[in-house]
XYZ file of C-alpha atoms in Angstrom:
661
model
C 23.016 8.371 26.993
C 19.915 6.084 26.414
C 22.061 2.678 25.220
C 19.703 0.574 28.213
C 16.651 0.669 25.624
C 18.732 -1.250 23.224
C 20.576 -3.441 25.607
C 22.009 -6.073 25.006
C 22.521 -4.556 21.391
C 23.830 -0.838 21.005
C 21.840 1.932 19.256
C 22.669 2.656 15.966
C 22.915 6.499 16.770
C 23.256 7.108 20.741
C 21.931 10.266 22.149
C 24.737 12.469 23.465
C 23.915 14.238 26.919
C 26.886 16.316 28.377
C 27.540 16.543 31.964
C 29.749 18.882 33.613
C 28.645 18.659 37.010
C 29.577 16.845 40.202
C 29.285 13.549 41.642
C 26.930 12.818 44.109
C 28.473 12.953 47.868
C 26.922 9.781 49.310
C 24.894 11.586 51.709
C 21.375 11.814 52.962
C 19.006 12.536 49.825
C 16.758 14.500 51.618
C 19.348 16.597 53.173
C 21.173 17.321 50.081
C 19.942 20.924 49.140
C 20.757 22.021 52.968
C 24.335 20.492 52.216
C 24.840 22.110 48.839
C 23.713 25.298 50.187
C 20.360 26.275 48.404
C 18.055 25.611 51.450
C 18.434 26.787 55.147
C 19.203 24.191 57.971
C 15.460 24.425 58.592
C 14.598 23.124 55.100
C 13.299 26.370 53.812
C 14.222 27.886 50.689
C 17.300 30.222 50.907
C 16.241 31.671 47.728
C 13.268 33.090 45.589
C 11.852 29.784 43.833
C 13.070 31.132 40.296
C 16.099 33.152 41.322
C 18.463 29.915 42.618
C 22.024 31.299 41.709
C 23.639 28.996 38.779
C 26.467 27.827 40.784
C 23.664 25.483 42.521
C 22.300 24.532 39.125
C 24.612 21.614 38.655
C 24.254 20.322 42.429
C 20.448 20.109 41.314
C 21.178 17.876 38.339
C 23.672 15.628 40.129
C 20.997 15.251 43.040
C 18.151 14.094 40.781
C 20.429 11.764 38.837
C 23.023 10.355 40.628
C 21.409 10.952 43.970
C 18.434 8.717 42.914
C 20.839 6.088 41.586
C 22.960 5.979 45.094
C 19.630 5.849 46.707
C 18.572 2.668 45.650
C 21.839 0.816 44.856
C 23.786 2.860 47.778
C 27.699 1.897 48.268
C 27.248 -0.534 45.530
C 27.001 2.606 43.184
C 29.983 3.434 40.924
C 29.252 6.585 39.519
C 31.683 6.086 36.762
C 29.472 3.530 35.191
C 27.131 6.253 34.380
C 29.774 8.682 32.708
C 31.297 8.356 29.683
C 34.472 10.153 28.302
C 35.300 10.187 24.096
C 38.426 9.767 22.819
C 38.475 13.048 20.996
C 38.287 14.983 24.127
C 37.565 15.652 28.041
C 33.835 16.334 27.976
C 31.929 14.013 29.785
C 28.342 12.409 28.664
C 25.853 10.516 30.596
C 25.332 6.997 29.833
C 23.134 3.994 30.979
C 24.978 1.141 29.108
C 25.984 -0.450 32.305
C 22.679 0.173 34.036
C 21.524 -3.571 33.289
C 24.606 -4.759 36.073
C 22.533 -2.866 38.970
C 19.055 -4.525 37.995
C 19.593 -8.123 36.413
C 19.428 -9.719 39.650
C 15.967 -10.101 40.515
C 16.943 -12.072 43.560
C 19.097 -9.509 44.983
C 16.292 -6.898 44.198
C 13.904 -8.725 46.137
C 16.295 -9.534 49.018
C 17.289 -5.894 49.555
C 13.883 -4.686 48.840
C 15.351 -2.368 46.138
C 11.736 -2.340 44.546
C 10.469 -0.211 47.786
C 13.398 2.143 47.525
C 13.295 2.590 43.729
C 9.512 3.481 44.079
C 10.194 5.965 47.100
C 12.858 7.692 45.262
C 11.060 7.851 41.913
C 8.125 9.625 43.657
C 10.421 12.272 45.352
C 12.660 12.958 42.255
C 9.425 13.475 40.127
C 8.177 16.131 42.507
C 11.365 18.127 42.863
C 11.180 17.932 38.973
C 7.947 19.765 39.281
C 9.515 22.074 41.687
C 12.973 22.691 39.931
C 13.149 21.023 36.486
C 11.695 23.491 34.244
C 13.983 26.134 35.624
C 17.344 24.844 36.727
C 17.731 21.423 34.724
C 18.385 21.395 31.021
C 16.101 19.569 28.845
C 18.678 16.795 27.924
C 19.566 16.327 31.517
C 15.681 16.194 32.511
C 15.554 13.444 29.754
C 18.214 11.449 31.320
C 16.446 11.752 34.807
C 13.042 10.709 33.773
C 14.325 7.801 31.750
C 15.902 6.593 34.725
C 12.979 7.001 36.678
C 10.844 5.181 34.212
C 13.122 2.353 34.391
C 13.175 1.890 38.093
C 9.918 2.166 38.331
C 8.907 -0.346 35.616
C 11.074 -2.946 37.242
C 9.679 -2.425 40.532
C 6.025 -2.577 38.956
C 7.129 -5.933 37.273
C 8.933 -7.684 40.415
C 6.822 -5.998 43.280
C 3.552 -5.650 41.865
C 1.196 -2.364 40.747
C 2.604 0.771 42.293
C 0.241 3.939 43.201
C 1.480 7.048 41.102
C 1.374 10.286 41.947
C 0.274 13.117 39.727
C 4.212 14.023 39.580
C 4.826 10.691 38.438
C 2.558 10.528 35.644
C 3.421 13.767 34.471
C 7.195 13.252 34.187
C 7.605 9.681 33.062
C 5.376 9.872 30.094
C 6.288 11.487 26.545
C 5.968 15.278 26.744
C 6.906 18.128 25.013
C 10.403 18.473 25.220
C 10.767 14.981 23.747
C 8.449 15.985 20.729
C 10.671 18.985 19.994
C 13.746 17.030 19.925
C 12.055 14.686 17.666
C 11.265 17.383 15.420
C 14.430 19.320 15.705
C 16.147 16.074 14.597
C 14.016 15.769 11.343
C 10.939 13.928 12.562
C 7.420 14.565 11.441
C 5.599 17.209 13.882
C 2.555 15.087 13.323
C 4.498 11.588 14.355
C 6.024 13.249 17.302
C 2.443 14.407 18.387
C 1.057 11.019 17.880
C 3.959 9.485 20.119
C 2.908 11.827 22.891
C -0.767 11.608 22.474
C -0.776 7.837 22.569
C 0.600 7.970 26.014
C 3.714 6.022 25.716
C 6.591 6.277 28.090
C 9.763 8.465 27.721
C 11.545 5.271 26.681
C 9.746 5.002 23.483
C 11.085 8.554 22.413
C 14.228 7.708 23.469
C 14.528 4.637 21.454
C 13.325 6.446 18.094
C 15.944 9.274 18.549
C 18.610 6.680 18.393
C 17.493 5.251 15.262
C 19.613 5.633 12.124
C 17.161 7.132 9.302
C 18.348 5.434 6.032
C 16.728 6.891 2.758
C 17.071 6.511 -1.027
C 19.589 9.066 -2.730
C 16.628 10.646 -4.391
C 14.320 11.063 -1.739
C 15.110 14.663 -0.562
C 11.700 14.724 1.305
C 11.644 16.658 4.683
C 8.906 17.790 7.155
C 9.856 21.118 7.265
C 6.481 22.077 5.997
C 4.285 19.433 8.329
C 2.617 20.478 11.481
C 1.735 18.736 14.624
C -1.827 17.809 12.959
C -0.962 17.422 9.332
C 2.096 15.601 7.283
C 2.490 16.976 3.997
C 5.963 15.559 3.299
C 4.703 12.923 0.908
C 2.072 14.551 -0.863
C 2.533 14.860 -4.859
C 2.209 17.273 -7.312
C 0.661 15.463 -10.591
C 2.078 17.891 -12.636
C 5.596 17.130 -12.332
C 5.335 13.673 -10.837
C 8.053 11.043 -11.980
C 7.741 7.131 -12.028
C 11.074 6.000 -10.857
C 12.938 2.873 -11.783
C 14.193 0.383 -9.278
C 18.021 2.172 -10.072
C 18.159 5.699 -10.582
C 20.272 5.194 -13.558
C 18.166 2.581 -15.366
C 16.688 3.708 -18.461
C 14.553 0.212 -19.236
C 11.104 0.912 -21.216
C 7.524 0.897 -19.677
C 5.127 -2.158 -19.862
C 1.667 -0.851 -20.459
C -1.713 -2.459 -19.080
C -4.513 -3.193 -21.671
C -6.922 -0.415 -20.939
C -9.552 -1.818 -22.945
C -9.503 -4.682 -21.002
C -9.596 -2.959 -17.509
C -12.674 -0.982 -18.986
C -14.410 -4.043 -19.845
C -13.883 -6.087 -16.643
C -14.868 -3.384 -14.331
C -18.119 -2.539 -16.277
C -18.774 -5.969 -16.285
C -18.935 -5.961 -12.371
C -15.392 -7.561 -11.818
C -11.940 -6.769 -10.357
C -9.015 -6.706 -12.695
C -5.849 -8.473 -11.890
C -2.261 -7.979 -13.384
C -0.425 -11.107 -14.725
C 3.022 -11.064 -14.689
C 4.720 -14.056 -17.123
C 8.393 -14.624 -17.890
C 8.638 -14.244 -21.561
C 12.534 -14.972 -22.074
C 15.944 -13.168 -22.081
C 17.048 -10.007 -23.790
C 20.231 -9.328 -25.622
C 22.286 -9.322 -22.221
C 20.556 -12.057 -20.680
C 18.356 -10.380 -18.695
C 14.664 -12.143 -17.876
C 11.999 -10.371 -19.905
C 8.418 -10.174 -18.967
C 4.937 -9.677 -20.395
C 1.764 -8.305 -18.582
C -1.836 -9.378 -19.137
C -5.121 -7.837 -17.608
C -7.532 -10.549 -16.332
C -10.171 -10.930 -14.117
C -10.059 -11.773 -10.341
C -11.799 -15.484 -9.760
C -12.342 -17.306 -6.625
C -9.292 -19.680 -5.985
C -6.778 -17.704 -7.674
C -4.280 -16.447 -5.098
C -3.093 -13.081 -5.865
C -0.697 -10.781 -4.204
C -2.014 -6.827 -3.397
C 0.395 -4.162 -3.273
C 0.110 -1.238 -1.017
C 2.476 1.715 -1.739
C 3.113 5.227 -0.964
C 3.095 7.280 -4.296
C 5.772 9.775 -3.398
C 8.198 6.903 -3.659
C 7.698 6.773 -7.189
C 5.790 3.681 -8.021
C 2.599 5.566 -9.357
C 1.952 7.097 -12.739
C -0.097 10.188 -13.446
C 0.037 9.863 -16.996
C -1.138 6.329 -18.101
C -1.188 2.879 -16.701
C 2.272 1.596 -17.223
C 5.564 0.953 -15.107
C 9.174 0.465 -16.091
C 10.264 -3.024 -16.981
C 12.647 -3.304 -13.835
C 9.675 -2.449 -11.425
C 7.668 -5.272 -12.619
C 10.656 -7.347 -12.653
C 10.909 -6.700 -8.731
C 7.185 -7.147 -8.026
C 7.353 -10.731 -10.000
C 10.005 -11.921 -7.962
C 8.755 -10.698 -4.601
C 5.225 -11.689 -5.339
C 6.316 -15.328 -6.351
C 8.542 -15.447 -3.164
C 5.542 -14.576 -0.996
C 3.016 -16.665 -2.792
C 5.030 -19.856 -3.131
C 8.062 -19.692 -0.506
C 8.372 -22.182 2.002
C 9.468 -19.567 4.693
C 5.987 -17.847 4.108
C 3.885 -20.810 5.266
C 1.394 -19.765 7.775
C 1.561 -20.991 11.175
C -0.133 -20.274 14.497
C 1.200 -20.619 18.117
C -0.249 -21.304 21.119
C -4.179 -22.508 21.966
C -5.895 -25.829 21.735
C -6.804 -24.880 17.989
C -3.377 -23.861 16.966
C -2.252 -26.874 15.364
C -5.384 -27.181 13.408
C -5.477 -23.391 12.131
C -1.867 -23.800 11.161
C -2.605 -27.287 8.950
C -5.614 -25.492 7.455
C -3.609 -22.615 6.250
C -0.379 -24.681 5.251
C -2.945 -26.752 3.182
C -4.237 -23.874 1.341
C -0.655 -22.350 1.032
C 0.494 -25.582 -0.542
C -2.365 -25.925 -3.121
C -1.861 -22.217 -4.303
C 1.778 -22.546 -4.529
C 1.442 -25.847 -6.531
C -0.792 -24.002 -8.755
C 1.885 -21.263 -9.281
C 4.717 -23.610 -9.876
C 2.740 -25.328 -12.734
C 2.607 -22.007 -14.313
C 5.607 -19.216 -14.056
C 3.087 -16.533 -14.093
C 2.011 -14.386 -10.863
C -1.170 -12.496 -10.307
C -0.929 -9.090 -8.290
C -3.176 -6.074 -8.064
C -1.579 -2.661 -7.913
C -3.398 0.556 -8.429
C -0.936 2.326 -11.106
C -1.637 -0.811 -13.342
C -5.030 -1.899 -12.228
C -7.066 1.686 -11.918
C -7.771 3.232 -15.307
C -7.909 7.037 -15.531
C -11.100 7.364 -17.232
C -13.238 9.196 -14.773
C -16.471 6.802 -15.111
C -14.446 3.500 -14.734
C -11.961 4.816 -12.356
C -14.961 5.238 -10.030
C -15.822 1.602 -10.519
C -12.465 0.702 -9.480
C -12.140 2.667 -6.375
C -15.575 1.352 -5.164
C -13.845 -1.928 -5.133
C -10.699 -1.357 -3.285
C -11.850 -2.966 -0.294
C -12.741 -6.138 -2.086
C -9.131 -6.118 -3.402
C -7.463 -6.469 -0.075
C -10.142 -8.546 1.864
C -9.798 -11.081 -0.960
C -6.088 -10.990 -1.464
C -3.951 -13.751 -0.259
C -1.281 -11.758 0.883
C -0.808 -7.726 1.079
C 2.720 -6.315 0.488
C 3.843 -3.203 1.733
C 6.599 -1.116 -0.419
C 7.914 1.694 1.453
C 11.226 3.431 0.438
C 12.654 3.716 3.894
C 11.699 0.241 5.007
C 13.607 -1.095 1.784
C 17.054 0.008 3.459
C 16.250 -1.881 6.578
C 17.468 -5.331 6.892
C 15.638 -8.007 8.952
C 18.790 -10.207 9.376
C 20.617 -7.391 11.281
C 17.589 -5.760 13.303
C 15.186 -7.025 15.962
C 11.769 -7.755 15.756
C 10.900 -4.657 18.254
C 13.161 -2.329 15.817
C 11.205 -3.536 12.724
C 7.946 -3.173 14.358
C 8.744 0.596 15.500
C 10.234 1.560 12.352
C 7.361 0.403 10.546
C 5.093 2.204 12.979
C 6.806 5.483 13.150
C 9.697 5.905 10.196
C 7.475 4.403 7.052
C 5.671 6.892 4.873
C 2.981 4.028 4.424
C 1.806 4.548 8.137
C 1.318 8.588 7.131
C -0.779 8.264 3.935
C -4.748 8.013 4.083
C -5.255 5.326 1.204
C -2.680 2.798 2.669
C -5.184 2.801 5.837
C -7.819 1.158 4.076
C -5.442 -1.171 2.484
C -3.722 -2.234 5.693
C -7.261 -2.697 7.387
C -8.945 -4.793 4.945
C -5.661 -6.888 4.573
C -5.706 -7.633 8.481
C -2.963 -10.321 9.337
C -1.892 -10.867 6.023
C 0.233 -7.697 5.748
C 3.710 -8.180 4.552
C 6.502 -5.361 4.858
C 9.140 -5.764 2.088
C 12.413 -5.147 3.620
C 15.921 -4.853 2.061
C 16.302 -8.821 2.294
C 13.064 -10.157 2.205
C 9.407 -9.329 2.977
C 8.120 -10.200 6.774
C 4.478 -10.529 8.025
C 4.253 -7.886 10.665
C 1.659 -9.233 12.674
C 4.032 -12.269 13.031
C 6.475 -9.696 14.486
C 3.828 -8.573 17.076
C 2.942 -12.376 17.690
C 6.923 -13.330 18.398
C 7.486 -10.548 20.553
C 4.563 -11.558 22.810
C 6.186 -14.887 22.885
C 9.311 -13.573 24.264
C 7.066 -11.423 26.563
C 5.358 -14.851 27.782
C 8.661 -16.535 28.343
C 10.581 -13.735 29.812
C 13.207 -13.530 26.695
C 12.837 -9.892 25.984
C 15.262 -7.885 27.840
C 13.324 -6.300 30.719
C 14.202 -2.583 29.530
C 12.437 -3.302 26.527
C 9.164 -4.867 27.612
C 7.367 -1.603 28.129
C 8.575 -0.287 24.756
C 7.202 -3.510 23.153
C 3.887 -3.266 24.961
C 3.526 0.452 23.572
C 4.534 -0.409 20.084
C 1.981 -3.466 20.038
C -0.848 -0.974 21.646
C -0.043 1.445 18.903
C -0.175 -1.444 16.154
C -3.407 -2.585 17.674
C -5.053 1.431 17.533
C -4.332 0.861 13.832
C -6.071 -2.844 13.378
C -8.554 -2.887 16.428
C -10.895 -5.652 15.706
C -9.474 -6.743 12.250
C -6.509 -9.093 13.350
C -6.747 -12.882 12.712
C -8.560 -14.626 15.545
C -5.850 -17.069 15.643
C -2.973 -14.689 16.230
C -1.878 -14.612 19.755
C -1.395 -11.077 19.064
C -5.317 -10.706 18.674
C -5.574 -12.712 21.966
C -3.376 -10.363 23.790
C -5.774 -7.593 22.508
C -8.715 -9.464 23.548
C -7.225 -9.708 26.959
C -6.471 -5.889 27.387
C -9.490 -4.818 25.880
C -12.335 -7.362 27.740
C -12.479 -5.345 30.954
C -13.626 -2.545 28.587
C -15.680 -4.000 25.714
C -17.919 -7.002 26.939
C -19.833 -7.360 23.514
C -19.218 -7.010 19.811
C -17.685 -3.637 18.467
C -20.226 -1.330 17.378
C -20.282 0.848 14.526
C -20.074 4.311 16.436
C -17.269 2.427 18.318
C -15.495 1.915 14.923
C -16.332 5.636 14.003
C -14.711 6.867 17.147
C -11.407 4.779 16.760
C -10.958 5.061 12.801
C -11.821 8.893 12.823
C -8.358 9.313 14.681
C -6.923 6.962 11.861
C -8.204 8.789 8.975
C -7.597 12.318 10.613
C -4.068 11.731 11.180
C -3.392 10.106 7.868
C -2.161 12.395 4.895
C -3.741 13.233 1.632
C -3.354 15.558 -1.319
C -6.926 15.709 -1.834
C -9.334 16.587 1.196
C -12.463 14.961 -0.847
C -10.666 11.505 -0.494
C -11.300 11.200 3.316
C -14.899 10.616 3.154
C -14.254 7.991 0.822
C -11.764 6.028 3.014
C -13.993 6.756 5.897
C -16.760 5.007 4.157
C -14.352 2.006 2.898
C -13.367 1.334 6.823
C -16.948 1.225 7.763
C -18.066 -0.869 4.845
C -20.430 1.670 3.856
C -21.356 2.260 0.249
C -18.422 3.974 -1.313
C -20.521 4.634 -4.953
C -22.764 7.221 -3.444
C -19.869 9.225 -1.991
C -18.044 9.072 -5.433
C -21.180 10.330 -7.251
C -20.770 13.773 -5.574
C -18.210 16.150 -5.811
C -16.151 18.092 -3.601
C -14.913 17.612 0.318
C -18.163 19.369 1.682
C -20.693 17.593 -0.096
C -19.073 14.075 0.401
C -18.869 14.518 4.128
C -22.331 15.737 4.144
C -23.056 12.446 2.088
C -21.056 10.374 4.755
C -23.024 11.577 7.546
C -26.146 10.880 5.805
C -24.989 7.151 5.647
C -24.707 6.302 9.443
C -27.329 6.807 12.321
C -25.016 7.752 15.131
C -21.704 9.668 15.771
C -19.394 9.908 18.946
C -20.949 12.746 21.170
C -17.343 13.991 21.577
C -17.394 15.471 18.490
C -19.182 18.728 19.909
C -15.787 19.566 21.578
C -13.501 18.951 18.675
C -12.012 22.091 17.007
C -12.256 22.565 13.518
C -14.682 24.310 10.811
C -17.960 22.804 10.760
C -21.172 23.087 8.651
C -23.208 26.176 9.147
C -26.486 24.940 8.068
C -29.700 24.124 10.311
C -29.402 20.443 11.745
C -25.812 20.162 10.405
C -23.680 22.687 12.782
C -22.370 19.869 14.999
C -20.837 17.956 12.329
C -16.976 18.410 11.255
C -16.603 19.780 7.568
C -13.474 17.538 7.299
C -12.127 14.606 8.866
C -8.846 16.067 9.928
C -7.358 17.908 13.201
C -6.711 21.706 13.002
C -5.294 22.646 16.424
C -4.051 19.338 18.013
C -4.729 15.701 17.738
C -6.880 14.109 20.157
C -9.645 10.959 20.340
C -13.149 11.226 19.800
C -14.855 10.608 23.292
C -18.229 10.033 24.202
C -21.037 7.427 23.644
C -23.067 7.544 20.661
C -25.336 10.475 19.564
C -28.154 10.237 17.373
C -28.244 11.997 13.871
C -31.582 13.586 13.350
C -32.824 16.365 10.975
C -32.509 18.759 14.038
C -29.050 17.714 14.891
C -27.008 15.583 16.787
C -29.295 14.405 19.644
C -27.345 13.864 23.128
C -27.928 12.433 26.230
C -24.933 12.252 28.455
C -23.942 15.827 29.174
C -25.731 18.120 31.876
C -27.228 21.133 30.175
C -29.658 24.105 31.141
C -32.722 25.159 29.284
C -33.280 28.826 28.985
C -35.997 31.122 27.281
C -34.583 32.384 24.189
C -36.596 35.586 24.438
C -34.514 36.403 27.837
C -31.234 34.956 27.040
C -28.660 34.804 24.146
C -26.217 31.887 24.220
C -22.726 33.228 22.453
C -20.018 31.023 21.583
C -16.992 33.047 20.570
C -13.538 31.297 19.876
C -15.122 27.859 21.470
C -15.960 29.383 24.963
C -19.361 29.340 26.335
C -20.865 32.565 27.199
C -24.119 33.237 28.572
C -25.594 36.964 28.514
C -29.038 37.909 29.817
């Protein structure tokens, strides 16, 4: 029923919201409860608030939905435009596929002052939802009502300027528990649904996501049944029964093995090993064969870094090898991204746009010419470039950030994204699928990889790889030029905001998206971002990412903040690594005092969380920096009282502060 969020396209899997009620009678909206009979002539309630007879319930839904539309559009409204009957039976469903007819004409909107009526009725409807919504309006119908409220309000803001939101408007127009429950019921991860709600997006975003057709590989039987609203465990792997997959399930090709001794030599010598893949001829069936070598990363040699989720089958728990078919795929995609004409960098807008574009194209051309002289490609993938022997493995992990910072391009391999075609999918849908559907966005290690790659991050879809930052740039260009459908603008803004929370202050400064981010952030951040601000931002990023090993979280936190990962790797266990992490920083956001979860118990550390992970609900760290001292976290911004320890005892049971004399 929420077809409008895809207009002019059709949603892959339309929401179905049944409607068996009456059409609106066309009379005065405020007097409808009296006409219909659940209020007295005086306007007083005829029945107790929670005991209105069932025969009136459908009238309440009609009043709030069709009555709202009639209030704005008057006699022009054809209520049948918002009802749909399917061929298989008489059942009616709510539809918004014709909503655009009523709001497309901006001149008529202004002339008839429809914005004033829209704002007025949205305030009224949201207020009545607070009165009747939880008792007499079914969740599906409530979603339909709120979606129309959101559209009308948003268009009024766009065409008539900012509007003052009442508390009821704020309550009902944004993603709530009903939408998150529906997402979970339809197979979405509870954590993804919770992030959608906590991020503060409008009700239109979950409506968009719920209408996407999720497509997975046949072998992928992963579900989110064991996940919670604070943790996704769907992509966690059990190393004891891990399966390295082929490109096709029926393939039985042999593995190609990295030279482990060469890996050890390069790492112990302070270098970073890369994989060089070179065509070596053809097999008996005429298929191309390849050989692989381990070489040292050198300045000026372009290479592609691979970022992937191990549960997709591109890892190997037994050794440093991958099937020949997977290496063939990596070779073909790496060569395409590193040398292809369609991947020449370009920057739009601004006085230095042509200059940046020219310099980037020159670098791309030089690198591609070098590759064309030699058929081999250089890439880095953990499966083949991180050895299993603990001491050299530690050296490789310490240099992961360097790998992705120095890579010419980074390519995301995600099994669900590999089933999405860019040629038949809008840029908005591509961005939302990466943000909300990919396993890559849920994993811990890929966070550091993505942040280091910045705007050089490409996602491999079914037909080609696409630079995800370019998608954001092009969406912003369409917004600037008014080329994006008006009912998708807020969804696009929210999606780019979510992408911004992931890449805060790491995106290429020549990107239009970065300029948009700077414009949004500038009223609040006048100076360069500080380390404690980075901690506050990335604590959320790390805490909402999944990993099979809690001891990995301090490693990623340190890597993101460009701290010395080596000293964290030198200690074992999650608790000790977190202690070491805190010892490497001087300040920590004061809001940690109000975060639920296990803490250290020793003197001076009782303020500190034992693990960067949420236990009850996800929430952003707040507050300014507190100073880490041997006695504890020194804070200055919260009011407090000082009592004699001999006379009073402070007890904090279950996070509630109680004063006892």
